[in-house]
GROMACS .gro file of C-alpha atoms in nm:
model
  172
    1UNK     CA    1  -6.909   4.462   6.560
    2UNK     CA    2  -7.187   4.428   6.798
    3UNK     CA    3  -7.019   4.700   7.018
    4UNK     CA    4  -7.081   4.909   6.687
    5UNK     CA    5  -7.430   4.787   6.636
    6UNK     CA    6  -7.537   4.851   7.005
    7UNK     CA    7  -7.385   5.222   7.032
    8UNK     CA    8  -7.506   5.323   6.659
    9UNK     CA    9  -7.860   5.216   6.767
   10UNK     CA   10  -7.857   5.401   7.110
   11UNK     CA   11  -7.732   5.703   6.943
   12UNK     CA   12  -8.086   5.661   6.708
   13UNK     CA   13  -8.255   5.663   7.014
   14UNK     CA   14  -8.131   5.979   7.142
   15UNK     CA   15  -8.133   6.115   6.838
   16UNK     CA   16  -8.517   6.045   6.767
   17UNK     CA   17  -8.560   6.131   7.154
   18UNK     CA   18  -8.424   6.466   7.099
   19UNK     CA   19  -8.638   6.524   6.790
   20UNK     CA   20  -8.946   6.456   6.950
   21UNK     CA   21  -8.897   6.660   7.281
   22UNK     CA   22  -8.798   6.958   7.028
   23UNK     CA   23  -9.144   6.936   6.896
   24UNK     CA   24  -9.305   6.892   7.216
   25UNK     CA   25  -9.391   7.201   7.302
   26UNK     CA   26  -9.498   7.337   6.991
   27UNK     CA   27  -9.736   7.086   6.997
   28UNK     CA   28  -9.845   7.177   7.355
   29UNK     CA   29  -9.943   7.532   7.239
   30UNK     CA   30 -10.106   7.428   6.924
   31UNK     CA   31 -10.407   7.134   7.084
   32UNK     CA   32 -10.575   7.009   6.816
   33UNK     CA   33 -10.970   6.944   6.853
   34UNK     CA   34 -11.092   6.639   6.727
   35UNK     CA   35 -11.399   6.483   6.730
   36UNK     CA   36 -11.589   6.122   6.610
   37UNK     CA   37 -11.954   6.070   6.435
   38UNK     CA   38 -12.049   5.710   6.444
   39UNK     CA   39 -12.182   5.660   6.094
   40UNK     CA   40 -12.376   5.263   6.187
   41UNK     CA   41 -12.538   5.495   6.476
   42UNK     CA   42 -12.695   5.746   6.203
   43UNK     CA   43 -12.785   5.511   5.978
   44UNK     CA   44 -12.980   5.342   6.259
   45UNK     CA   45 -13.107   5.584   6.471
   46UNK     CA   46 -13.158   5.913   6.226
   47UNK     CA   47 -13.481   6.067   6.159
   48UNK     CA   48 -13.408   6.090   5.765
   49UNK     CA   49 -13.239   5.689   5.832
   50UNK     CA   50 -13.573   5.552   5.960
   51UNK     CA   51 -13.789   5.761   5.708
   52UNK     CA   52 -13.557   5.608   5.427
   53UNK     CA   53 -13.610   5.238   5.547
   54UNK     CA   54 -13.990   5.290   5.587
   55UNK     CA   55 -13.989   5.463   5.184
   56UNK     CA   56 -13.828   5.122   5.120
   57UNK     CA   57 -14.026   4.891   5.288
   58UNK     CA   58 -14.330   5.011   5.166
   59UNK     CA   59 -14.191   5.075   4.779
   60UNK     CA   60 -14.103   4.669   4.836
   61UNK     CA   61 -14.382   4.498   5.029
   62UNK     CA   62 -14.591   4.426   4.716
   63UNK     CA   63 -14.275   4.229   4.561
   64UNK     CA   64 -14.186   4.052   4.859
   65UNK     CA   65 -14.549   3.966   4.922
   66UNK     CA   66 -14.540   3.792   4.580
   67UNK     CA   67 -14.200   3.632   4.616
   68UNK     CA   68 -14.348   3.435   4.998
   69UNK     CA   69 -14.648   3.367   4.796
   70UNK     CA   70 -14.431   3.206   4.518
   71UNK     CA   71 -14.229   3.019   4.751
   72UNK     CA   72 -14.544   2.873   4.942
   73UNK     CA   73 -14.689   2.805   4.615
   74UNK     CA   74 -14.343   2.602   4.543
   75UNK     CA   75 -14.342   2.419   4.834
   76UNK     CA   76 -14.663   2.310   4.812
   77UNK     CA   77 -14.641   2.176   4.474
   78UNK     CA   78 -14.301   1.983   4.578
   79UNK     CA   79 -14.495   1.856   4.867
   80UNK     CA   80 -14.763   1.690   4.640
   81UNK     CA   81 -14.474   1.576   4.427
   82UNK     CA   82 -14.323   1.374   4.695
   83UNK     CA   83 -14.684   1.256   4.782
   84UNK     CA   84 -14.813   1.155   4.488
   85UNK     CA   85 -14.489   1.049   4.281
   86UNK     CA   86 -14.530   0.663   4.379
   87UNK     CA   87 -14.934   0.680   4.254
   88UNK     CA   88 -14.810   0.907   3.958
   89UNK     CA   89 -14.697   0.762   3.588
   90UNK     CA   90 -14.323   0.840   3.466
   91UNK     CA   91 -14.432   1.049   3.199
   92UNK     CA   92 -14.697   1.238   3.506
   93UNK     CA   93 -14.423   1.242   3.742
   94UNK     CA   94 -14.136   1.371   3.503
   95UNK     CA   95 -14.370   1.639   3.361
   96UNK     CA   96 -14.458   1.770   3.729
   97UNK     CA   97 -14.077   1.781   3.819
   98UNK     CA   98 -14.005   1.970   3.482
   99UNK     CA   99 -14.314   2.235   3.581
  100UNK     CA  100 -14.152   2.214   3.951
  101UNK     CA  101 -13.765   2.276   3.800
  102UNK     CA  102 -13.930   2.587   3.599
  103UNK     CA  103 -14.112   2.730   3.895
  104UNK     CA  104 -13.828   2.748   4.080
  105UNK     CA  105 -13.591   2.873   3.810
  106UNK     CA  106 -13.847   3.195   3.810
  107UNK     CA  107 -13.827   3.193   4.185
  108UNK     CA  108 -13.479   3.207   4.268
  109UNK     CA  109 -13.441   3.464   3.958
  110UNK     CA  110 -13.718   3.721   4.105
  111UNK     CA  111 -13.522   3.673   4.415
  112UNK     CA  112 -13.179   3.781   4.287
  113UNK     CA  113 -13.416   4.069   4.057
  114UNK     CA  114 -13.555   4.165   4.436
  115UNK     CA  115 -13.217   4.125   4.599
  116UNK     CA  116 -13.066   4.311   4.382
  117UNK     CA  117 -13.309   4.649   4.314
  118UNK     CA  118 -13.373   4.632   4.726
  119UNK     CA  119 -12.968   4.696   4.749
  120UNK     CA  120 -12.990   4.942   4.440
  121UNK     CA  121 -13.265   5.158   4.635
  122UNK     CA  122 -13.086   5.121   5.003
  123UNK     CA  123 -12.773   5.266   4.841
  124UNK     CA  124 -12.923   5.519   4.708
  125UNK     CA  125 -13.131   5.631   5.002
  126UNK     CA  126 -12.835   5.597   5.244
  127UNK     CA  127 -12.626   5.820   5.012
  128UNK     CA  128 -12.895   6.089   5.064
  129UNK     CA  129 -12.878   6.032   5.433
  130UNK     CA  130 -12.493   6.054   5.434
  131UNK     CA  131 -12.503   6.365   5.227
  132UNK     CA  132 -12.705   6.499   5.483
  133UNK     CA  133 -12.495   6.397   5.747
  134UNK     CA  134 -12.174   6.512   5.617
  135UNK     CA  135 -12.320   6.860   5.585
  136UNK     CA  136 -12.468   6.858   5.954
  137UNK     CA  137 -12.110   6.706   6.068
  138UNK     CA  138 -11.922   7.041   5.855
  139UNK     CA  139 -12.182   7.262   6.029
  140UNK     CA  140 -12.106   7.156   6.377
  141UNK     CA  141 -11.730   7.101   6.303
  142UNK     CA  142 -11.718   7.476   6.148
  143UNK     CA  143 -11.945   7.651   6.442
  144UNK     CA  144 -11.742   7.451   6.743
  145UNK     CA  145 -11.413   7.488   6.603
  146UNK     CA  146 -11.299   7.084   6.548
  147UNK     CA  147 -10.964   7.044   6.357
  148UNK     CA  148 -11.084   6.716   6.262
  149UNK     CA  149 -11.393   6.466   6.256
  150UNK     CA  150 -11.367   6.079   6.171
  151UNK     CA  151 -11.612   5.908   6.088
  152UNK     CA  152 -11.468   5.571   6.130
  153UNK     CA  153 -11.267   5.402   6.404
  154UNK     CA  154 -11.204   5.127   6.615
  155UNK     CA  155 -11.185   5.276   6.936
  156UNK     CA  156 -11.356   5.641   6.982
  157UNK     CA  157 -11.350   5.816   7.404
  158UNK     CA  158 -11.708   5.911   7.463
  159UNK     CA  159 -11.569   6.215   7.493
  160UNK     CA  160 -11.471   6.328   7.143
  161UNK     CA  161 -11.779   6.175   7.043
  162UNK     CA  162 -12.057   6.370   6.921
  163UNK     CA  163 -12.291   6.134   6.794
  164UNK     CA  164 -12.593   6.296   7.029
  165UNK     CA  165 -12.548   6.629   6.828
  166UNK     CA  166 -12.539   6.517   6.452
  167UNK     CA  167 -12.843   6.310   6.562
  168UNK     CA  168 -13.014   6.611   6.724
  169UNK     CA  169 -12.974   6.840   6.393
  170UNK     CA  170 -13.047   6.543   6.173
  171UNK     CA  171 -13.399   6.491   6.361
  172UNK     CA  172 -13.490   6.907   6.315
   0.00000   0.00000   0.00000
């Protein structure tokens, strides 16, 4: 039995040996041209990438001006809380940590609101940028011949990658 094993398994192997050396050199005449765009590059080194995050930044300094104002005006107030609450009546005391308790409520829900419509905005100005970059990456695919680009990968040779040139067009 394991006589039978060992020979059906080396005849697999020659088999699947066979199969690839018949393919070999049709593959030899046909080279394929391939190619790698790293998209975290263009997102943080593109013209249109950097002109999205300053739109952003300015279109959301106002709101997070007013959220550190809010959460210097909440510390503050917990501050004098803790130094006044042995001076300070029950009633004075619980009313302060109830007007504390609200304050922060508002706080942390501004901060998911501003969270939230900062990642909203991003998504939408990266999309543009991607858009962008997909047609730039279909230009220079189409006018240097590439069978293929990816634009994610774990390992890419500096040598399929073309990076430089989608950054170049993307800055004209």
């Amino acid at each position: 039995m394991k006589f039978m094993t060992k020979s059906f398994l080396s005849l697999q192997t020659v088999v699947m040996a066979a199969c690839l050396l018949s393919f070999a050199p049709a593959h030899a005449q046909e080279s394929s041209k391939i190619a790698f765009v790293s998209t975290e590059r263009i997102f943080r080194e593109a013209a249109p990438a950097k002109a999205a995050q300053t739109k952003l930044e300015a279109e959301f300094a106002k709101r997070d001006r007013d959220l550190q104002d809010m959460a210097a005006r909440l510390k503050a107030q917990s501050d004098k809380l803790d130094k006044d609450a042995a001076v300070l009546s029950d009633s004075d005391r619980a009313k302060r940590q109830r007007d504390l308790s609200d304050l922060d409520k508002e706080f942390q829900r501004k901060q998911r609101e501003f969270r939230e419509d900062l990642n909203q905005r991003r998504n939408e100005e990266l999309s543009v940028v991607l858009e962008r970059t997909n047609k730039v990456i279909r230009q220079i695919a189409e006018a240097e011949k590439y069978d293929i680009v990816f634009q994610e990968a774990v390992y890419a040779s500096k040598r399929i990658d073309i990076t430089d040139k989608v950054l170049k067009e993307l800055a004209k």
